[in-house]
Short mmCIF file of C-alpha atoms in Angstrom, two decimals:
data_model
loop_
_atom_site.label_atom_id
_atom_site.label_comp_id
_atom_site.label_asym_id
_atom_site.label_seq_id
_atom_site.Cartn_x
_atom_site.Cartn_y
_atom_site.Cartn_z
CA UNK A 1 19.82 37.21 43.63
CA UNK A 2 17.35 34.29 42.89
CA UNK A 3 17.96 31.13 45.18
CA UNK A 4 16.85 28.33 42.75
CA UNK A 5 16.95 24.27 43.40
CA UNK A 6 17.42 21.30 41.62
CA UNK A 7 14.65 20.30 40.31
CA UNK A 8 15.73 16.79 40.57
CA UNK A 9 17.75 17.25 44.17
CA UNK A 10 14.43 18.61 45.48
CA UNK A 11 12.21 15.35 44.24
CA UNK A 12 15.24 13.10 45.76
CA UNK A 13 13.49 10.46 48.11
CA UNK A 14 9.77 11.15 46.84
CA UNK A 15 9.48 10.02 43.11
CA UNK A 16 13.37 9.85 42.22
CA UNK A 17 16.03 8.16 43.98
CA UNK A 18 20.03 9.06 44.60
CA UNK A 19 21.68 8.80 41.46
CA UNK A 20 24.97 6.96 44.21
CA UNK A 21 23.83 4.21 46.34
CA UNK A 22 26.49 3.11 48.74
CA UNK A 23 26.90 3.61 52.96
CA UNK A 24 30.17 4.11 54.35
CA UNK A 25 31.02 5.62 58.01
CA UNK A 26 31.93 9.16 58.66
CA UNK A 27 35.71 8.42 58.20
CA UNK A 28 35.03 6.96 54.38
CA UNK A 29 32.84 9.55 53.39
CA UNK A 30 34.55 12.05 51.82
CA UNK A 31 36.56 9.31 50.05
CA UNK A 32 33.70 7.40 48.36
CA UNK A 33 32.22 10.57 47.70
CA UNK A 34 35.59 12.05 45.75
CA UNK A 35 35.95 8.38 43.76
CA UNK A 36 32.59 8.81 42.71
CA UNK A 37 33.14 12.48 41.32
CA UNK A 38 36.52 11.07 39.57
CA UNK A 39 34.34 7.97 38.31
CA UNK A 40 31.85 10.55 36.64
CA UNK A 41 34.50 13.13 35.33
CA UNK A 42 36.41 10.26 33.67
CA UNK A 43 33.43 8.61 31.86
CA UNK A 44 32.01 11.80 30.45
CA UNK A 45 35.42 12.90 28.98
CA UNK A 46 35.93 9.90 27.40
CA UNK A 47 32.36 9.64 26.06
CA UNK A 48 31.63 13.15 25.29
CA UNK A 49 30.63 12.11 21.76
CA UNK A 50 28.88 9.59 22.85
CA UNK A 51 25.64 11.05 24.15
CA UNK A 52 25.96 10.47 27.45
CA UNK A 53 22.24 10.78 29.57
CA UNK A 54 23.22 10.03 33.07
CA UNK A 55 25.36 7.65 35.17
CA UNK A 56 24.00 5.75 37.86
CA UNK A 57 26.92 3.77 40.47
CA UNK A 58 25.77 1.43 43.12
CA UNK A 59 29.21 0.36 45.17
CA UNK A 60 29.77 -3.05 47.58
CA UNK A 61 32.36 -4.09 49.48
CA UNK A 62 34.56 -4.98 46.67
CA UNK A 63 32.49 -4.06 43.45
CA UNK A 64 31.16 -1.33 41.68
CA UNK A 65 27.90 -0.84 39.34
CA UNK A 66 28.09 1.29 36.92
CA UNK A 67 24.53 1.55 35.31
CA UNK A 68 25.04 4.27 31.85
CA UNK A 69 22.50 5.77 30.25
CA UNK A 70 22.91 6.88 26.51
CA UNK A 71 21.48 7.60 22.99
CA UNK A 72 23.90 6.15 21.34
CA UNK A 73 24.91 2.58 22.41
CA UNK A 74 27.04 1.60 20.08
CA UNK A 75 29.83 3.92 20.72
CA UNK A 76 29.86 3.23 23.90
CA UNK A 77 30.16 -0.56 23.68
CA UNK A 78 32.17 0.05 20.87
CA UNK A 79 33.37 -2.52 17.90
CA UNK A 80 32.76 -6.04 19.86
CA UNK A 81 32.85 -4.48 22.94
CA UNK A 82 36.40 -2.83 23.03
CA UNK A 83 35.51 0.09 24.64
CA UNK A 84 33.72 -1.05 27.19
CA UNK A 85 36.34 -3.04 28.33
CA UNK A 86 39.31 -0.06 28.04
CA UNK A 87 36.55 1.56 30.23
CA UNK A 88 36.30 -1.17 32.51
CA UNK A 89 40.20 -1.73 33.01
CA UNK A 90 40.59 2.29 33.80
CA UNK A 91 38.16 2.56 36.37
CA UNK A 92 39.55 -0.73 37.67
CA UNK A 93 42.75 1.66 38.08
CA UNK A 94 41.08 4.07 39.46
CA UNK A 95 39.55 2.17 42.16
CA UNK A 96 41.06 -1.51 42.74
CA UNK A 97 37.65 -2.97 42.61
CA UNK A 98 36.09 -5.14 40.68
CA UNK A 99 33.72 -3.14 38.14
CA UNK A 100 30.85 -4.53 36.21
CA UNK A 101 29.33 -1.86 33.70
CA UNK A 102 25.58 -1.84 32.29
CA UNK A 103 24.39 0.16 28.99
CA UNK A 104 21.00 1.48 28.66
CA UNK A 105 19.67 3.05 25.34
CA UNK A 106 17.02 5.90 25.21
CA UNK A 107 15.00 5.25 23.32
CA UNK A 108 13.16 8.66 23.19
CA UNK A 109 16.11 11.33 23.44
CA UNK A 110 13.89 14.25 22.73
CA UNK A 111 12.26 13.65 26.21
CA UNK A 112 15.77 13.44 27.68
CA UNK A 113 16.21 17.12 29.50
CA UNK A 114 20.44 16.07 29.17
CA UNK A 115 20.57 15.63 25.62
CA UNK A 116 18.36 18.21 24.55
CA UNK A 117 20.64 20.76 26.13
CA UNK A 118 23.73 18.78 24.54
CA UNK A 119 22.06 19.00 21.06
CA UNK A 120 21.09 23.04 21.40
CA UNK A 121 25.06 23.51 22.27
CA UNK A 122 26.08 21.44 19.76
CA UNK A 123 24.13 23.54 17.31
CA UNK A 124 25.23 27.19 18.87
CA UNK A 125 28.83 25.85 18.46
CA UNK A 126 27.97 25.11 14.72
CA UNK A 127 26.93 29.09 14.59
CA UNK A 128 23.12 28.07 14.13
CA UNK A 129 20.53 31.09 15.55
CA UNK A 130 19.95 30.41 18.99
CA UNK A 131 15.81 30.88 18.55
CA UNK A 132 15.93 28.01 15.77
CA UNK A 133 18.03 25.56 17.70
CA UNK A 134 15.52 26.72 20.87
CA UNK A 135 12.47 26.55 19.16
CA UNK A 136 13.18 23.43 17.31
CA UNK A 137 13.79 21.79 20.40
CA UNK A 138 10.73 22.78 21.78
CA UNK A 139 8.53 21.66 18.92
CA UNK A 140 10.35 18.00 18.87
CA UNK A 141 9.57 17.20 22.76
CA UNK A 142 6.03 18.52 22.38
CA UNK A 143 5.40 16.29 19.54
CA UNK A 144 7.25 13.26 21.49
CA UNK A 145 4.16 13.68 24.37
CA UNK A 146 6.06 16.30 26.95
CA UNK A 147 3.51 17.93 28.55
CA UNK A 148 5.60 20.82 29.20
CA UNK A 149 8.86 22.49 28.04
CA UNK A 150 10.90 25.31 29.55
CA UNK A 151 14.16 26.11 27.65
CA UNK A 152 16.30 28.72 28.61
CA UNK A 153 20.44 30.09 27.17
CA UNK A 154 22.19 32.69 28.80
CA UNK A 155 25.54 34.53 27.31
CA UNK A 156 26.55 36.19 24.43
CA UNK A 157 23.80 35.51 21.84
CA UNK A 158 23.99 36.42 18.83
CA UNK A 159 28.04 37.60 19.72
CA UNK A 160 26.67 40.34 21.11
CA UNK A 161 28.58 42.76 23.31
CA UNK A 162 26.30 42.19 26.56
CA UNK A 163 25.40 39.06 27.73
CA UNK A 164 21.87 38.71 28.44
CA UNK A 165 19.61 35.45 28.60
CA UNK A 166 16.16 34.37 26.63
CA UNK A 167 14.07 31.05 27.46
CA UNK A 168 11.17 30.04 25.62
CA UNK A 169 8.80 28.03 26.82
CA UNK A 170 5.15 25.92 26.02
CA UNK A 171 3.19 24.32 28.17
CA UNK A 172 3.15 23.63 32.13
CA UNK A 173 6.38 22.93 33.90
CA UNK A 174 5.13 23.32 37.70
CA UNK A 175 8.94 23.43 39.48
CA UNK A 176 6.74 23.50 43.51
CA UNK A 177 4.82 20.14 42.89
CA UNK A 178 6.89 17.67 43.73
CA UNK A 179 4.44 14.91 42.11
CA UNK A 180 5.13 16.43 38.66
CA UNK A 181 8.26 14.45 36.74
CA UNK A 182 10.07 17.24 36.28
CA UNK A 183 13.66 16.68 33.98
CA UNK A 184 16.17 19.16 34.15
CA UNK A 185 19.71 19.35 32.02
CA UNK A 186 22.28 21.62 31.76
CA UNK A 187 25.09 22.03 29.12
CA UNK A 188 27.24 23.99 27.87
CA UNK A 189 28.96 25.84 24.30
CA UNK A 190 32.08 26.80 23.63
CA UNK A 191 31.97 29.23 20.74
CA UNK A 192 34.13 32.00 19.89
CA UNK A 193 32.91 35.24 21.90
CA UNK A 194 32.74 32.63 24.67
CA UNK A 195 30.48 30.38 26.87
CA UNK A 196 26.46 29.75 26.00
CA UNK A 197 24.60 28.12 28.91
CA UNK A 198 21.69 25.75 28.34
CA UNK A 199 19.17 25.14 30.35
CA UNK A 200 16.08 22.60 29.25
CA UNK A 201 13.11 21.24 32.30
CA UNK A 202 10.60 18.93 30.97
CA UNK A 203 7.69 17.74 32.50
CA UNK A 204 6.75 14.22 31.51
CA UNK A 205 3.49 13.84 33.74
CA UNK A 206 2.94 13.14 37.16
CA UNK A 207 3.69 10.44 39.50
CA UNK A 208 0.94 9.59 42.18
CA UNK A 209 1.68 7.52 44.99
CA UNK A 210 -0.25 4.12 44.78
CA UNK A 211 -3.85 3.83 45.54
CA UNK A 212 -4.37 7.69 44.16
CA UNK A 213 -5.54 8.53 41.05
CA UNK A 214 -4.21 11.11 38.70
CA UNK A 215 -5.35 14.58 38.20
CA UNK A 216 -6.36 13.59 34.48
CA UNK A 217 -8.39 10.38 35.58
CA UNK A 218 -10.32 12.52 38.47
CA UNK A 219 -11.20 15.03 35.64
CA UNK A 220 -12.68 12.57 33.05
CA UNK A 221 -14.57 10.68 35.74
CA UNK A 222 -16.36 14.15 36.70
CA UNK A 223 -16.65 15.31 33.32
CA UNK A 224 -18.54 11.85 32.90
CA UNK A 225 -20.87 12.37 35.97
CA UNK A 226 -21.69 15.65 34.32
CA UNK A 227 -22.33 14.35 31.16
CA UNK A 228 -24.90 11.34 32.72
CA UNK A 229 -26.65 14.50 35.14
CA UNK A 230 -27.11 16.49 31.53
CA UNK A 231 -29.11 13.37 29.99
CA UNK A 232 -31.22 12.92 33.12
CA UNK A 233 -32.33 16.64 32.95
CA UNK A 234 -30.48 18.20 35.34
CA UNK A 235 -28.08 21.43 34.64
CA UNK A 236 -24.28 20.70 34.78
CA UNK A 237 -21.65 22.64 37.14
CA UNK A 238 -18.76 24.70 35.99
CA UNK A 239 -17.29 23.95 32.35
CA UNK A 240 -19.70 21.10 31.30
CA UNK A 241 -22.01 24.24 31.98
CA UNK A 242 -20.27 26.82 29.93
CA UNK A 243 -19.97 24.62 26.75
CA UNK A 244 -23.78 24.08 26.70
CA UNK A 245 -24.62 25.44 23.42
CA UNK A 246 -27.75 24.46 22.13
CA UNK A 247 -31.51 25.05 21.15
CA UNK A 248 -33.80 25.53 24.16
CA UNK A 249 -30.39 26.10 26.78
CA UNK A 250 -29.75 29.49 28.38
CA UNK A 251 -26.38 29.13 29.39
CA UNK A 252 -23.15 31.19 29.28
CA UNK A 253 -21.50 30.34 25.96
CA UNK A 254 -17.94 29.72 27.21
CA UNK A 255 -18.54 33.37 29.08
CA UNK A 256 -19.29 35.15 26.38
CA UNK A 257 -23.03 36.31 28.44
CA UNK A 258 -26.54 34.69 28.47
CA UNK A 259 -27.64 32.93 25.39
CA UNK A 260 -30.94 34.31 24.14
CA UNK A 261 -33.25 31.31 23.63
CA UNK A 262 -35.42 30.69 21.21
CA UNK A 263 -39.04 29.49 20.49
CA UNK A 264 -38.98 25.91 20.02
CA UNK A 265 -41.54 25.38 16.69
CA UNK A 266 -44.31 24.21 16.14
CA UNK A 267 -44.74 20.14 16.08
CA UNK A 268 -41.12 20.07 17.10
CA UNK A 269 -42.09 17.57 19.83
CA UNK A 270 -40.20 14.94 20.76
CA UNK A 271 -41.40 11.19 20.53
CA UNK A 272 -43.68 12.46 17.88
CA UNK A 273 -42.37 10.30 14.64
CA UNK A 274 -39.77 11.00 11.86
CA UNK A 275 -39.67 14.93 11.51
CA UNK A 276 -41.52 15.62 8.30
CA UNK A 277 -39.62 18.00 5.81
CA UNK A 278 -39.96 21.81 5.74
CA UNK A 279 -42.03 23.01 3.14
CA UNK A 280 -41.24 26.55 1.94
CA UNK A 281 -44.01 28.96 1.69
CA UNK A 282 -45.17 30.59 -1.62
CA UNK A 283 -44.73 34.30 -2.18
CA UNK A 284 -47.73 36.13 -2.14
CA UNK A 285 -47.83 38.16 -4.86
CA UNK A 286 -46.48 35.12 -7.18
CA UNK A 287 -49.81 32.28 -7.66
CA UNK A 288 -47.82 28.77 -7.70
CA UNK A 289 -50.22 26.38 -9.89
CA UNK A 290 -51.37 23.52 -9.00
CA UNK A 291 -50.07 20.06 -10.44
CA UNK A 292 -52.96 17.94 -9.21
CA UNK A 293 -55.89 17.04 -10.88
CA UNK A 294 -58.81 18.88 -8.79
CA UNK A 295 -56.59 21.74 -8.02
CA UNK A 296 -58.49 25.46 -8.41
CA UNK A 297 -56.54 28.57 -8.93
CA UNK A 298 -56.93 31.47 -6.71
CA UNK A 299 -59.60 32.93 -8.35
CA UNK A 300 -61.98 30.05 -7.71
CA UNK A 301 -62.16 28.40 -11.34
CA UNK A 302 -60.91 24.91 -12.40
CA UNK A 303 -57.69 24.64 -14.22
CA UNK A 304 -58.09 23.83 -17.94
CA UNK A 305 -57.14 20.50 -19.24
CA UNK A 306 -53.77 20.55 -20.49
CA UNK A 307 -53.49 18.04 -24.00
CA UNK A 308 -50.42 17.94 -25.73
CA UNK A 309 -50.12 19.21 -28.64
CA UNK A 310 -49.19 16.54 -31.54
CA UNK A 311 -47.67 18.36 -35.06
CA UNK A 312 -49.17 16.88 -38.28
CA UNK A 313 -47.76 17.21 -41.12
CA UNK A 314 -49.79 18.85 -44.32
CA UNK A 315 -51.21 16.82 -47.17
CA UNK A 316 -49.45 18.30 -49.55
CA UNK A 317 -46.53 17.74 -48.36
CA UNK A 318 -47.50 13.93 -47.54
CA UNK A 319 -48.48 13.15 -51.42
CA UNK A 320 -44.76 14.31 -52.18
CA UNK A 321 -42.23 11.99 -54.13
CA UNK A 322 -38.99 10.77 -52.30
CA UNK A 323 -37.17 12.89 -54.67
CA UNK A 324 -37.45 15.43 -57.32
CA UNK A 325 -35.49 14.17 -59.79
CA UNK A 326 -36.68 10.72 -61.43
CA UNK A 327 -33.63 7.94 -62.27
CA UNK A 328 -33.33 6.69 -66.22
CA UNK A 329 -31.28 3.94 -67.30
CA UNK A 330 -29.23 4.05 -70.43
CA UNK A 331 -27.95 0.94 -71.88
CA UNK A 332 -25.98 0.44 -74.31
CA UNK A 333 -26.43 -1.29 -77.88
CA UNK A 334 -23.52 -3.03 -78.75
CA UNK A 335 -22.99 -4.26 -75.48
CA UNK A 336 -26.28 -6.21 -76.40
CA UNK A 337 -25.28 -7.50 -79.96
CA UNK A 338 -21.98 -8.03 -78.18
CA UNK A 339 -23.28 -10.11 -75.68
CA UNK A 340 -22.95 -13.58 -77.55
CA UNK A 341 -19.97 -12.95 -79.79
CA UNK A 342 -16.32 -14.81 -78.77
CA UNK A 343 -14.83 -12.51 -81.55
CA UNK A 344 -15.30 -9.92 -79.47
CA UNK A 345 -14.41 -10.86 -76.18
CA UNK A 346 -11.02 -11.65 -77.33
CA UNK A 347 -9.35 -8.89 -77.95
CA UNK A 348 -10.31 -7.61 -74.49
CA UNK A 349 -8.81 -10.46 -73.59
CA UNK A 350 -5.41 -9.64 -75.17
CA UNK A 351 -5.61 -6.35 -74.13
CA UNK A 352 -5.67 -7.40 -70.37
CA UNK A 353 -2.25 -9.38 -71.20
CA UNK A 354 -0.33 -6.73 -73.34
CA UNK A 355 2.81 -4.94 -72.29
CA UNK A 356 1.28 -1.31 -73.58
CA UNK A 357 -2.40 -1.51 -72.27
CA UNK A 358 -2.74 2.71 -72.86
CA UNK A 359 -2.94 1.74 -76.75
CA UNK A 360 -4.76 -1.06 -77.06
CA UNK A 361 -7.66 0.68 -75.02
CA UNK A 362 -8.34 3.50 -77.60
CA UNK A 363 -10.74 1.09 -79.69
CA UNK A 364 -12.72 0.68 -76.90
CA UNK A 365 -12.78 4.67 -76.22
CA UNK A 366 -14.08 4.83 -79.99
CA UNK A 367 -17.06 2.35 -80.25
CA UNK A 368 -19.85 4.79 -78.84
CA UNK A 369 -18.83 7.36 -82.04
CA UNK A 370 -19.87 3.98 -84.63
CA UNK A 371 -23.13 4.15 -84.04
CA UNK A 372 -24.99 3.87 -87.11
CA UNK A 373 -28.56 3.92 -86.33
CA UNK A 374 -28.64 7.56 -86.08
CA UNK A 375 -27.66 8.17 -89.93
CA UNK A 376 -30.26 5.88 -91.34
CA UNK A 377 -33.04 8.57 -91.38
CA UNK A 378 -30.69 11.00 -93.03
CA UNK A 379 -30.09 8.05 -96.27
CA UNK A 380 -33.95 7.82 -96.39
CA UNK A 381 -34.52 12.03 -97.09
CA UNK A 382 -31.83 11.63 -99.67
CA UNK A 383 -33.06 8.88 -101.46
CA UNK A 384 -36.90 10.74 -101.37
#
């Protein structure tokens, strides 16, 4: 049978205080400590919904603190603070003191051990898979900056016949150092084969006493020193070793064995100037020419001048026309006896203004057929 502890009961008086802070005598005792118990059970069945975190109570002579803790403010305060004052009034009741209540919001609830497990019950009550509401959870208070998570239900999963419990888990969540902020919340859910428990611890960091350092400030600083020893010349310790992975170092290569090292080349130096670019080397069997002037083939005569060659065009073809074909111009001879008539200017005249312009145009279809100068040599033969 494994004897576990509280992860926050075990921290109690080194980095997290009593969650009641009140002093009574032996004969009071058991009586403060019962009103506080009813004070709890009270507040979380009224606010189940409500998203409830943790409730801190500080007690007087006559008055009691009650300092709440929740996701969800506004249902506890309620519409212009109505419940807060039913709230106030039954604990009143319950006590006969005076009772002043503070409300604090989370503002991160995925860091919040409590309402993590209240969210993966809510979720098995709403027949979700248990891995998806476990691993979902996990993924949301990594990515909120939990350095570890540890979640864990136990029942029937699944409404299986056996109960039997899985936990998943990422990250560090060391429950024996009591310097680690260590979260723990528990809930319960009620589903139909019966009762899923939930169990969430989350690491937020650690919490060093003053004048200490923290682990992760002592590891930069001697990660540093190792760095400023590397650039002096001298060989690091441990992993500032391991991760040396360059030219010229024969170090273990994050333990995968010696690295071979290799010849550094030739002019490499340091200090020497602006590296000069590398030049690839010819084949041998293929001769590269040369592009300068003076260059000499590999045969030991000169290169021949290169001209370029300019195309001319033949003579021939330079004594050609522009075209082939040569252009006449045919005018017309009654366009020239025409030219000074008004007679005949008219009737285009009227033609342009006519309602049947098809019919008045045939004339001027006709007058190339009256030419007359053609027939004259045919009158001449007949009067010879």
């Amino acid at each position: 049978m494994g004897q576990k502890v509280h992860p926050g009961g075990m921290r109690v008086g080194v980095i997290h205080d009593w969650k009641s802070n009140w002093y009574t005598g032996n004969k009071d005792f058991a009586d403060f400590l019962q009103e506080d118990v009813r004070i709890r059970e009270h507040i979380y069945n009224k606010l189940a919904h409500a998203g409830l975190s943790d409730i801190l109570i500080r007690k007087d002579a006559q008055r009691i603190t009650i300092d709440i803790y929740t996701a969800r403010p506004g249902i506890v305060i309620g519409k212009s603070g109505v419940e807060v004052d039913a709230l106030r009034k039954d604990i009143h009741g319950m006590t006969s003191k005076a009772v002043h209540i503070n409300i604090n919001e989370i503002k991160r609830p995925e860091l919040d051990a409590k309402l993590v497990a209240q969210s993966i019950a809510e979720q098995l009550e709403n027949r979700v898979s248990f891995r998806r509401a476990m691993k979902r959870s996990l993924a949301s208070a990594i990515r909120s900056g939990a350095q570890g998570v540890k979640v864990m239900c136990g029942g029937r999963l699944g409404g299986g016949e056996m109960s039997r419990s899985e936990s998943y888990s990422e990250g560090r969540v060391p429950l024996h150092t009591i310097r680690a902020d260590i979260d723990y919340g528990f809930a319960e859910a009620k589903t139909t084969t019966g009762r899923i428990g939930v169990k969430v611890w989350i690491n937020k960091g650690e919490i060093m006493p003053s004048g200490y350092e923290s682990a992760a400030q002592q590891g930069d600083t001697r990660l540093g020193d190792q760095d400023q020893a590397r650039r002096r010349g001298g060989r690091a310790e441990g992993l500032g070793e391991s991760r040396q992975g360059g030219r010229g170092r024969g170090a273990d290569r994050e333990g995968l064995g010696p690295v071979r090292q290799r010849r550094p080349r030739r002019g490499s130096g340091q200090g020497r100037g602006p590296r000069r670019p590398r030049e690839e080397a010819p084949a041998e069997t293929v001769e590269q020419p040369r592009t300068d002037e003076q260059g000499v083939s590999a045969e030991g005569r000169e290169q021949p001048v290169i001209e370029p060659q300019v195309e001319e065009t033949p003579a021939a073809v330079a004594d050609a026309p522009d075209t082939t074909t040569q252009k006449q111009m045919h005018e017309d001879p009654t366009k020239l006896d025409q030219s000074g008539d008004e007679s005949a200017e008219k009737p285009k005249a009227r033609a342009s203004s006519g309602k049947t312009p098809a019919t008045k145009k045939s004339p001027a279809k006709k007058a190339p057929a009256a030419k007359k100068p053609a027939a004259k040599p045919e009158t001449k033969k007949d009067e010879g």
